[in-house]
């Protein structure tokens, strides 16, 4: 169910989080009006204000740390995708420049690999589906390089460089697939949700002369927190939904390799 939710458009996710925050505020409102008479909340208003300030500061620090971590996860995923595409182009350049006998096979293998990433793996990642770590296309490239018998010292050096680039491409692929998972543990999400409920609870304990203003302010606080949590979830799942890492670097690398360009 979570995969279906985080695969939804970001606007719908934010709206769902906002509605849930408003629902929490409304539910807390009815509970507080039932068990906490207004004259009691008026007497405790000053104390509650101090508690909200303290809890709000610590909770704000937690939310800020989660947001920074989620954005860093998103940026790292973008860099990984760009590096994987760049390594594909680098491997093609090495084969074209120093391994003339096998350059066509390497080119074909890289094209097949990039097309598979763009057309098959990327849509599956956006839907939250598992993508196999193994790659037949990279396996074929490994066999191709293993059959190369360099005739000169120069070709031997290029072969070593090409094998190193292929190993780096393997590592970059594995990092991309492993980086698909969320980095924020469920325990932290639980603490964040409990913190939101506590802040809403303390907000209802505050005494505001106008009930309408009190209701609006509490709902606005709950909705604001929920929207921030929605943004954290969106950025912590960089390959899901519409706000995600773009496959554009792979598309550029594929076009460059198909055209036989050595300047990308």
PDB file of C-alpha atoms in Angstrom:
ATOM      1  CA  UNK A   1       0.000   0.000   0.000  1.00  0.00           C
ATOM      2  CA  UNK A   2       2.852   2.387   0.804  1.00  0.00           C
ATOM      3  CA  UNK A   3       4.401   1.810  -2.633  1.00  0.00           C
ATOM      4  CA  UNK A   4       1.131   2.743  -4.311  1.00  0.00           C
ATOM      5  CA  UNK A   5       0.910   5.882  -2.181  1.00  0.00           C
ATOM      6  CA  UNK A   6       4.440   7.162  -2.819  1.00  0.00           C
ATOM      7  CA  UNK A   7       4.022   6.396  -6.535  1.00  0.00           C
ATOM      8  CA  UNK A   8       1.086   8.825  -6.685  1.00  0.00           C
ATOM      9  CA  UNK A   9       1.573  12.371  -8.067  1.00  0.00           C
ATOM     10  CA  UNK A  10       3.238  14.605  -5.503  1.00  0.00           C
ATOM     11  CA  UNK A  11       0.282  17.006  -5.399  1.00  0.00           C
ATOM     12  CA  UNK A  12      -2.021  14.162  -4.361  1.00  0.00           C
ATOM     13  CA  UNK A  13       0.452  12.992  -1.722  1.00  0.00           C
ATOM     14  CA  UNK A  14       0.691  16.484  -0.237  1.00  0.00           C
ATOM     15  CA  UNK A  15      -3.095  16.830  -0.301  1.00  0.00           C
ATOM     16  CA  UNK A  16      -3.514  13.469   1.448  1.00  0.00           C
ATOM     17  CA  UNK A  17      -1.004  14.443   4.143  1.00  0.00           C
ATOM     18  CA  UNK A  18      -2.722  17.810   4.618  1.00  0.00           C
ATOM     19  CA  UNK A  19      -6.118  16.148   4.972  1.00  0.00           C
ATOM     20  CA  UNK A  20      -4.691  13.696   7.501  1.00  0.00           C
ATOM     21  CA  UNK A  21      -3.230  16.570   9.518  1.00  0.00           C
ATOM     22  CA  UNK A  22      -6.559  18.362   9.506  1.00  0.00           C
ATOM     23  CA  UNK A  23      -8.286  15.119  10.548  1.00  0.00           C
ATOM     24  CA  UNK A  24      -5.881  14.767  13.484  1.00  0.00           C
ATOM     25  CA  UNK A  25      -6.661  18.318  14.561  1.00  0.00           C
ATOM     26  CA  UNK A  26     -10.429  17.787  14.306  1.00  0.00           C
ATOM     27  CA  UNK A  27     -10.307  14.469  16.177  1.00  0.00           C
ATOM     28  CA  UNK A  28      -8.208  16.025  18.937  1.00  0.00           C
ATOM     29  CA  UNK A  29     -10.654  18.940  19.085  1.00  0.00           C
ATOM     30  CA  UNK A  30     -13.627  16.698  19.842  1.00  0.00           C
ATOM     31  CA  UNK A  31     -11.659  14.689  22.406  1.00  0.00           C
ATOM     32  CA  UNK A  32     -10.437  17.831  24.193  1.00  0.00           C
ATOM     33  CA  UNK A  33     -13.842  19.480  24.222  1.00  0.00           C
ATOM     34  CA  UNK A  34     -15.235  16.322  25.796  1.00  0.00           C
ATOM     35  CA  UNK A  35     -12.616  15.741  28.504  1.00  0.00           C
ATOM     36  CA  UNK A  36     -11.071  19.189  29.073  1.00  0.00           C
ATOM     37  CA  UNK A  37     -13.571  21.930  30.021  1.00  0.00           C
ATOM     38  CA  UNK A  38     -12.778  25.395  28.742  1.00  0.00           C
ATOM     39  CA  UNK A  39     -12.217  26.945  32.190  1.00  0.00           C
ATOM     40  CA  UNK A  40      -9.469  24.386  32.898  1.00  0.00           C
ATOM     41  CA  UNK A  41      -7.631  25.145  29.659  1.00  0.00           C
ATOM     42  CA  UNK A  42      -7.863  28.868  30.429  1.00  0.00           C
ATOM     43  CA  UNK A  43      -6.192  28.346  33.802  1.00  0.00           C
ATOM     44  CA  UNK A  44      -3.361  26.309  32.261  1.00  0.00           C
ATOM     45  CA  UNK A  45      -2.783  28.484  29.213  1.00  0.00           C
ATOM     46  CA  UNK A  46       0.538  29.992  30.370  1.00  0.00           C
ATOM     47  CA  UNK A  47       2.032  26.639  31.352  1.00  0.00           C
ATOM     48  CA  UNK A  48       0.897  25.063  28.118  1.00  0.00           C
ATOM     49  CA  UNK A  49       2.483  27.891  26.154  1.00  0.00           C
ATOM     50  CA  UNK A  50       5.868  27.146  27.718  1.00  0.00           C
ATOM     51  CA  UNK A  51       5.505  23.429  26.991  1.00  0.00           C
ATOM     52  CA  UNK A  52       4.576  24.107  23.351  1.00  0.00           C
ATOM     53  CA  UNK A  53       7.613  26.347  22.959  1.00  0.00           C
ATOM     54  CA  UNK A  54       9.997  23.699  24.326  1.00  0.00           C
ATOM     55  CA  UNK A  55       8.429  20.768  22.477  1.00  0.00           C
ATOM     56  CA  UNK A  56       8.127  22.834  19.306  1.00  0.00           C
ATOM     57  CA  UNK A  57      11.834  23.688  19.302  1.00  0.00           C
ATOM     58  CA  UNK A  58      12.954  20.083  19.702  1.00  0.00           C
ATOM     59  CA  UNK A  59      10.391  18.825  17.210  1.00  0.00           C
ATOM     60  CA  UNK A  60      11.404  21.521  14.724  1.00  0.00           C
ATOM     61  CA  UNK A  61      15.027  20.406  14.981  1.00  0.00           C
ATOM     62  CA  UNK A  62      14.020  16.812  14.282  1.00  0.00           C
ATOM     63  CA  UNK A  63      11.939  17.806  11.261  1.00  0.00           C
ATOM     64  CA  UNK A  64      14.720  20.038   9.929  1.00  0.00           C
ATOM     65  CA  UNK A  65      17.255  17.220  10.271  1.00  0.00           C
ATOM     66  CA  UNK A  66      14.934  14.815   8.441  1.00  0.00           C
ATOM     67  CA  UNK A  67      14.354  17.316   5.647  1.00  0.00           C
ATOM     68  CA  UNK A  68      18.081  17.908   5.192  1.00  0.00           C
ATOM     69  CA  UNK A  69      18.701  14.161   5.144  1.00  0.00           C
ATOM     70  CA  UNK A  70      15.945  13.557   2.596  1.00  0.00           C
ATOM     71  CA  UNK A  71      17.215  16.300   0.279  1.00  0.00           C
ATOM     72  CA  UNK A  72      20.761  14.931   0.584  1.00  0.00           C
ATOM     73  CA  UNK A  73      19.436  11.484  -0.347  1.00  0.00           C
ATOM     74  CA  UNK A  74      17.737  12.953  -3.414  1.00  0.00           C
ATOM     75  CA  UNK A  75      20.859  14.864  -4.487  1.00  0.00           C
ATOM     76  CA  UNK A  76      23.047  11.787  -3.982  1.00  0.00           C
ATOM     77  CA  UNK A  77      20.687   9.740  -6.152  1.00  0.00           C
ATOM     78  CA  UNK A  78      20.928  12.339  -8.928  1.00  0.00           C
ATOM     79  CA  UNK A  79      24.720  12.230  -8.753  1.00  0.00           C
ATOM     80  CA  UNK A  80      24.675   8.434  -8.888  1.00  0.00           C
ATOM     81  CA  UNK A  81      22.541   8.441 -12.036  1.00  0.00           C
ATOM     82  CA  UNK A  82      24.794  11.025 -13.697  1.00  0.00           C
ATOM     83  CA  UNK A  83      27.886   9.042 -12.751  1.00  0.00           C
ATOM     84  CA  UNK A  84      26.474   5.791 -14.119  1.00  0.00           C
ATOM     85  CA  UNK A  85      25.634   7.467 -17.440  1.00  0.00           C
ATOM     86  CA  UNK A  86      29.065   9.142 -17.529  1.00  0.00           C
ATOM     87  CA  UNK A  87      30.828   5.821 -16.907  1.00  0.00           C
ATOM     88  CA  UNK A  88      28.919   4.271 -19.801  1.00  0.00           C
ATOM     89  CA  UNK A  89      30.169   7.021 -22.129  1.00  0.00           C
ATOM     90  CA  UNK A  90      33.698   6.741 -20.738  1.00  0.00           C
ATOM     91  CA  UNK A  91      33.745   2.993 -21.383  1.00  0.00           C
ATOM     92  CA  UNK A  92      32.627   3.584 -24.965  1.00  0.00           C
ATOM     93  CA  UNK A  93      35.341   6.195 -25.524  1.00  0.00           C
ATOM     94  CA  UNK A  94      38.033   3.869 -24.210  1.00  0.00           C
ATOM     95  CA  UNK A  95      36.939   1.040 -26.477  1.00  0.00           C
ATOM     96  CA  UNK A  96      36.653   3.328 -29.503  1.00  0.00           C
ATOM     97  CA  UNK A  97      40.073   4.874 -28.939  1.00  0.00           C
ATOM     98  CA  UNK A  98      42.150   1.888 -27.897  1.00  0.00           C
ATOM     99  CA  UNK A  99      40.274  -1.367 -28.610  1.00  0.00           C
ATOM    100  CA  UNK A 100      39.309  -1.205 -32.290  1.00  0.00           C
ATOM    101  CA  UNK A 101      38.554  -4.928 -32.671  1.00  0.00           C
ATOM    102  CA  UNK A 102      35.991  -5.006 -29.869  1.00  0.00           C
ATOM    103  CA  UNK A 103      34.701  -1.428 -29.988  1.00  0.00           C
ATOM    104  CA  UNK A 104      31.597  -2.381 -31.990  1.00  0.00           C
ATOM    105  CA  UNK A 105      30.619  -5.107 -29.509  1.00  0.00           C
ATOM    106  CA  UNK A 106      31.173  -2.746 -26.578  1.00  0.00           C
ATOM    107  CA  UNK A 107      29.089  -0.071 -28.300  1.00  0.00           C
ATOM    108  CA  UNK A 108      26.254  -2.523 -28.944  1.00  0.00           C
ATOM    109  CA  UNK A 109      26.390  -3.813 -25.370  1.00  0.00           C
ATOM    110  CA  UNK A 110      26.315  -0.320 -23.872  1.00  0.00           C
ATOM    111  CA  UNK A 111      23.411   0.698 -26.091  1.00  0.00           C
ATOM    112  CA  UNK A 112      21.502  -2.388 -24.998  1.00  0.00           C
ATOM    113  CA  UNK A 113      22.256  -1.668 -21.346  1.00  0.00           C
ATOM    114  CA  UNK A 114      21.195   1.988 -21.492  1.00  0.00           C
ATOM    115  CA  UNK A 115      18.029   1.166 -23.426  1.00  0.00           C
ATOM    116  CA  UNK A 116      17.122  -1.431 -20.801  1.00  0.00           C
ATOM    117  CA  UNK A 117      17.690   1.093 -17.995  1.00  0.00           C
ATOM    118  CA  UNK A 118      15.552   3.748 -19.697  1.00  0.00           C
ATOM    119  CA  UNK A 119      12.709   1.602 -21.031  1.00  0.00           C
ATOM    120  CA  UNK A 120      12.396  -1.117 -18.400  1.00  0.00           C
ATOM    121  CA  UNK A 121      14.266  -0.423 -15.147  1.00  0.00           C
ATOM    122  CA  UNK A 122      13.357   3.241 -14.734  1.00  0.00           C
ATOM    123  CA  UNK A 123       9.562   2.784 -15.061  1.00  0.00           C
ATOM    124  CA  UNK A 124       9.739  -0.091 -12.582  1.00  0.00           C
ATOM    125  CA  UNK A 125      11.709   2.014 -10.120  1.00  0.00           C
ATOM    126  CA  UNK A 126       9.174   4.844 -10.425  1.00  0.00           C
ATOM    127  CA  UNK A 127       6.422   2.379  -9.525  1.00  0.00           C
ATOM    128  CA  UNK A 128       8.384   1.109  -6.529  1.00  0.00           C
ATOM    129  CA  UNK A 129       8.937  -2.328  -8.063  1.00  0.00           C
ATOM    130  CA  UNK A 130      12.103  -4.267  -7.387  1.00  0.00           C
ATOM    131  CA  UNK A 131      14.737  -4.255 -10.116  1.00  0.00           C
ATOM    132  CA  UNK A 132      17.194  -7.183 -10.304  1.00  0.00           C
ATOM    133  CA  UNK A 133      20.730  -6.222  -9.385  1.00  0.00           C
ATOM    134  CA  UNK A 134      22.174  -8.520 -12.031  1.00  0.00           C
ATOM    135  CA  UNK A 135      22.384  -7.230 -15.594  1.00  0.00           C
ATOM    136  CA  UNK A 136      22.749  -9.577 -18.598  1.00  0.00           C
ATOM    137  CA  UNK A 137      23.959  -6.632 -20.698  1.00  0.00           C
ATOM    138  CA  UNK A 138      26.842  -5.847 -18.344  1.00  0.00           C
ATOM    139  CA  UNK A 139      27.589  -9.547 -18.080  1.00  0.00           C
ATOM    140  CA  UNK A 140      27.902  -9.682 -21.862  1.00  0.00           C
ATOM    141  CA  UNK A 141      30.245  -6.680 -21.768  1.00  0.00           C
ATOM    142  CA  UNK A 142      32.410  -8.461 -19.199  1.00  0.00           C
ATOM    143  CA  UNK A 143      32.682 -11.493 -21.466  1.00  0.00           C
ATOM    144  CA  UNK A 144      33.482  -9.263 -24.432  1.00  0.00           C
ATOM    145  CA  UNK A 145      36.386  -7.597 -22.635  1.00  0.00           C
ATOM    146  CA  UNK A 146      37.569 -10.943 -21.297  1.00  0.00           C
ATOM    147  CA  UNK A 147      38.013 -12.247 -24.847  1.00  0.00           C
ATOM    148  CA  UNK A 148      40.128  -9.285 -25.950  1.00  0.00           C
ATOM    149  CA  UNK A 149      43.762 -10.169 -26.606  1.00  0.00           C
ATOM    150  CA  UNK A 150      45.738  -6.929 -26.868  1.00  0.00           C
ATOM    151  CA  UNK A 151      48.321  -6.890 -29.635  1.00  0.00           C
ATOM    152  CA  UNK A 152      50.295  -3.935 -28.313  1.00  0.00           C
ATOM    153  CA  UNK A 153      51.221  -2.420 -24.992  1.00  0.00           C
ATOM    154  CA  UNK A 154      48.900   0.499 -25.759  1.00  0.00           C
ATOM    155  CA  UNK A 155      45.935  -1.825 -26.256  1.00  0.00           C
ATOM    156  CA  UNK A 156      46.772  -3.623 -23.006  1.00  0.00           C
ATOM    157  CA  UNK A 157      46.647  -0.311 -21.139  1.00  0.00           C
ATOM    158  CA  UNK A 158      43.334   0.599 -22.740  1.00  0.00           C
ATOM    159  CA  UNK A 159      41.944  -2.829 -21.900  1.00  0.00           C
ATOM    160  CA  UNK A 160      42.887  -2.384 -18.240  1.00  0.00           C
ATOM    161  CA  UNK A 161      41.264   1.044 -18.177  1.00  0.00           C
ATOM    162  CA  UNK A 162      38.120  -0.319 -19.849  1.00  0.00           C
ATOM    163  CA  UNK A 163      37.840  -3.168 -17.342  1.00  0.00           C
ATOM    164  CA  UNK A 164      38.222  -0.695 -14.477  1.00  0.00           C
ATOM    165  CA  UNK A 165      35.485   1.502 -15.952  1.00  0.00           C
ATOM    166  CA  UNK A 166      33.220  -1.521 -16.306  1.00  0.00           C
ATOM    167  CA  UNK A 167      33.807  -2.414 -12.648  1.00  0.00           C
ATOM    168  CA  UNK A 168      32.956   1.165 -11.674  1.00  0.00           C
ATOM    169  CA  UNK A 169      29.827   0.937 -13.818  1.00  0.00           C
ATOM    170  CA  UNK A 170      28.818  -2.222 -11.952  1.00  0.00           C
ATOM    171  CA  UNK A 171      29.378  -0.465  -8.627  1.00  0.00           C
ATOM    172  CA  UNK A 172      27.428   2.608  -9.720  1.00  0.00           C
ATOM    173  CA  UNK A 173      24.520   0.450 -10.847  1.00  0.00           C
ATOM    174  CA  UNK A 174      24.436  -1.374  -7.515  1.00  0.00           C
ATOM    175  CA  UNK A 175      24.520   1.931  -5.648  1.00  0.00           C
ATOM    176  CA  UNK A 176      21.598   3.258  -7.693  1.00  0.00           C
ATOM    177  CA  UNK A 177      19.461   0.211  -6.983  1.00  0.00           C
ATOM    178  CA  UNK A 178      20.343   0.075  -3.292  1.00  0.00           C
ATOM    179  CA  UNK A 179      19.730   3.823  -3.015  1.00  0.00           C
ATOM    180  CA  UNK A 180      16.136   3.301  -4.112  1.00  0.00           C
ATOM    181  CA  UNK A 181      15.074   2.364  -0.582  1.00  0.00           C
ATOM    182  CA  UNK A 182      14.079   4.961   2.005  1.00  0.00           C
ATOM    183  CA  UNK A 183      16.871   6.133   4.295  1.00  0.00           C
ATOM    184  CA  UNK A 184      14.698   7.354   7.175  1.00  0.00           C
ATOM    185  CA  UNK A 185      13.799   4.410   9.459  1.00  0.00           C
ATOM    186  CA  UNK A 186      10.209   3.665  10.380  1.00  0.00           C
ATOM    187  CA  UNK A 187      10.996   4.370  14.020  1.00  0.00           C
ATOM    188  CA  UNK A 188      11.872   7.969  13.129  1.00  0.00           C
ATOM    189  CA  UNK A 189       8.653   8.340  11.145  1.00  0.00           C
ATOM    190  CA  UNK A 190       6.720   7.047  14.160  1.00  0.00           C
ATOM    191  CA  UNK A 191       8.407   9.581  16.441  1.00  0.00           C
ATOM    192  CA  UNK A 192       7.631  12.355  13.935  1.00  0.00           C
ATOM    193  CA  UNK A 193       3.947  11.456  13.787  1.00  0.00           C
ATOM    194  CA  UNK A 194       3.723  11.199  17.580  1.00  0.00           C
ATOM    195  CA  UNK A 195       5.375  14.615  17.838  1.00  0.00           C
ATOM    196  CA  UNK A 196       2.779  16.102  15.491  1.00  0.00           C
ATOM    197  CA  UNK A 197      -0.071  14.640  17.559  1.00  0.00           C
ATOM    198  CA  UNK A 198       1.491  16.007  20.761  1.00  0.00           C
ATOM    199  CA  UNK A 199       1.827  19.502  19.329  1.00  0.00           C
ATOM    200  CA  UNK A 200      -1.788  19.449  18.177  1.00  0.00           C
ATOM    201  CA  UNK A 201      -2.834  18.215  21.618  1.00  0.00           C
ATOM    202  CA  UNK A 202      -0.975  21.026  23.396  1.00  0.00           C
ATOM    203  CA  UNK A 203      -2.345  23.551  20.903  1.00  0.00           C
ATOM    204  CA  UNK A 204      -5.880  22.584  21.901  1.00  0.00           C
ATOM    205  CA  UNK A 205      -4.951  23.073  25.554  1.00  0.00           C
ATOM    206  CA  UNK A 206      -4.161  26.713  24.814  1.00  0.00           C
ATOM    207  CA  UNK A 207      -6.921  29.161  25.624  1.00  0.00           C
ATOM    208  CA  UNK A 208      -8.001  31.381  22.717  1.00  0.00           C
ATOM    209  CA  UNK A 209     -11.097  33.556  23.261  1.00  0.00           C
ATOM    210  CA  UNK A 210     -12.412  32.928  19.742  1.00  0.00           C
ATOM    211  CA  UNK A 211     -13.191  29.267  19.140  1.00  0.00           C
ATOM    212  CA  UNK A 212     -13.109  29.785  15.380  1.00  0.00           C
ATOM    213  CA  UNK A 213      -9.660  31.339  15.489  1.00  0.00           C
ATOM    214  CA  UNK A 214      -8.461  28.590  17.829  1.00  0.00           C
ATOM    215  CA  UNK A 215      -9.754  25.897  15.483  1.00  0.00           C
ATOM    216  CA  UNK A 216      -8.227  27.581  12.427  1.00  0.00           C
ATOM    217  CA  UNK A 217      -4.805  28.076  14.017  1.00  0.00           C
ATOM    218  CA  UNK A 218      -4.626  24.489  15.279  1.00  0.00           C
ATOM    219  CA  UNK A 219      -5.674  23.036  11.920  1.00  0.00           C
ATOM    220  CA  UNK A 220      -3.198  25.317  10.136  1.00  0.00           C
ATOM    221  CA  UNK A 221      -0.363  24.089  12.382  1.00  0.00           C
ATOM    222  CA  UNK A 222      -1.303  20.427  11.836  1.00  0.00           C
ATOM    223  CA  UNK A 223      -1.593  20.899   8.072  1.00  0.00           C
ATOM    224  CA  UNK A 224       1.758  22.727   7.916  1.00  0.00           C
ATOM    225  CA  UNK A 225       3.546  19.932   9.774  1.00  0.00           C
ATOM    226  CA  UNK A 226       1.889  17.306   7.579  1.00  0.00           C
ATOM    227  CA  UNK A 227       2.950  19.085   4.388  1.00  0.00           C
ATOM    228  CA  UNK A 228       6.570  19.194   5.585  1.00  0.00           C
ATOM    229  CA  UNK A 229       6.408  15.459   6.367  1.00  0.00           C
ATOM    230  CA  UNK A 230       4.982  14.874   2.869  1.00  0.00           C
ATOM    231  CA  UNK A 231       7.906  16.754   1.309  1.00  0.00           C
ATOM    232  CA  UNK A 232      10.360  14.721   3.390  1.00  0.00           C
ATOM    233  CA  UNK A 233       8.786  11.477   2.154  1.00  0.00           C
ATOM    234  CA  UNK A 234       8.816  12.662  -1.470  1.00  0.00           C
ATOM    235  CA  UNK A 235      12.513  13.557  -1.361  1.00  0.00           C
ATOM    236  CA  UNK A 236      13.432  10.439   0.599  1.00  0.00           C
ATOM    237  CA  UNK A 237      12.023   8.285  -2.242  1.00  0.00           C
ATOM    238  CA  UNK A 238      14.019   9.764  -5.155  1.00  0.00           C
ATOM    239  CA  UNK A 239      12.992   7.175  -7.746  1.00  0.00           C
ATOM    240  CA  UNK A 240       9.239   7.139  -7.033  1.00  0.00           C
ATOM    241  CA  UNK A 241       6.447   9.370  -8.297  1.00  0.00           C
ATOM    242  CA  UNK A 242       6.644  12.456 -10.501  1.00  0.00           C
ATOM    243  CA  UNK A 243       9.255  14.341  -8.447  1.00  0.00           C
ATOM    244  CA  UNK A 244      12.099  11.935  -8.980  1.00  0.00           C
ATOM    245  CA  UNK A 245      15.548  11.535 -10.449  1.00  0.00           C
ATOM    246  CA  UNK A 246      15.387  11.987 -14.213  1.00  0.00           C
ATOM    247  CA  UNK A 247      16.692   9.377 -16.676  1.00  0.00           C
ATOM    248  CA  UNK A 248      17.928  12.223 -18.880  1.00  0.00           C
ATOM    249  CA  UNK A 249      21.655  11.486 -18.286  1.00  0.00           C
ATOM    250  CA  UNK A 250      21.131   7.954 -19.617  1.00  0.00           C
ATOM    251  CA  UNK A 251      19.255   9.298 -22.636  1.00  0.00           C
ATOM    252  CA  UNK A 252      22.077  11.728 -23.420  1.00  0.00           C
ATOM    253  CA  UNK A 253      24.680   8.994 -23.054  1.00  0.00           C
ATOM    254  CA  UNK A 254      22.663   6.686 -25.312  1.00  0.00           C
ATOM    255  CA  UNK A 255      22.367   9.344 -28.015  1.00  0.00           C
ATOM    256  CA  UNK A 256      26.086  10.112 -27.824  1.00  0.00           C
ATOM    257  CA  UNK A 257      27.089   6.451 -28.074  1.00  0.00           C
ATOM    258  CA  UNK A 258      24.607   5.819 -30.903  1.00  0.00           C
ATOM    259  CA  UNK A 259      26.083   8.781 -32.820  1.00  0.00           C
ATOM    260  CA  UNK A 260      29.626   7.612 -32.118  1.00  0.00           C
ATOM    261  CA  UNK A 261      30.447  10.847 -30.296  1.00  0.00           C
ATOM    262  CA  UNK A 262      33.593  10.952 -28.193  1.00  0.00           C
ATOM    263  CA  UNK A 263      33.013  14.379 -26.639  1.00  0.00           C
ATOM    264  CA  UNK A 264      30.334  13.514 -24.065  1.00  0.00           C
TER     265      UNK A 264
END
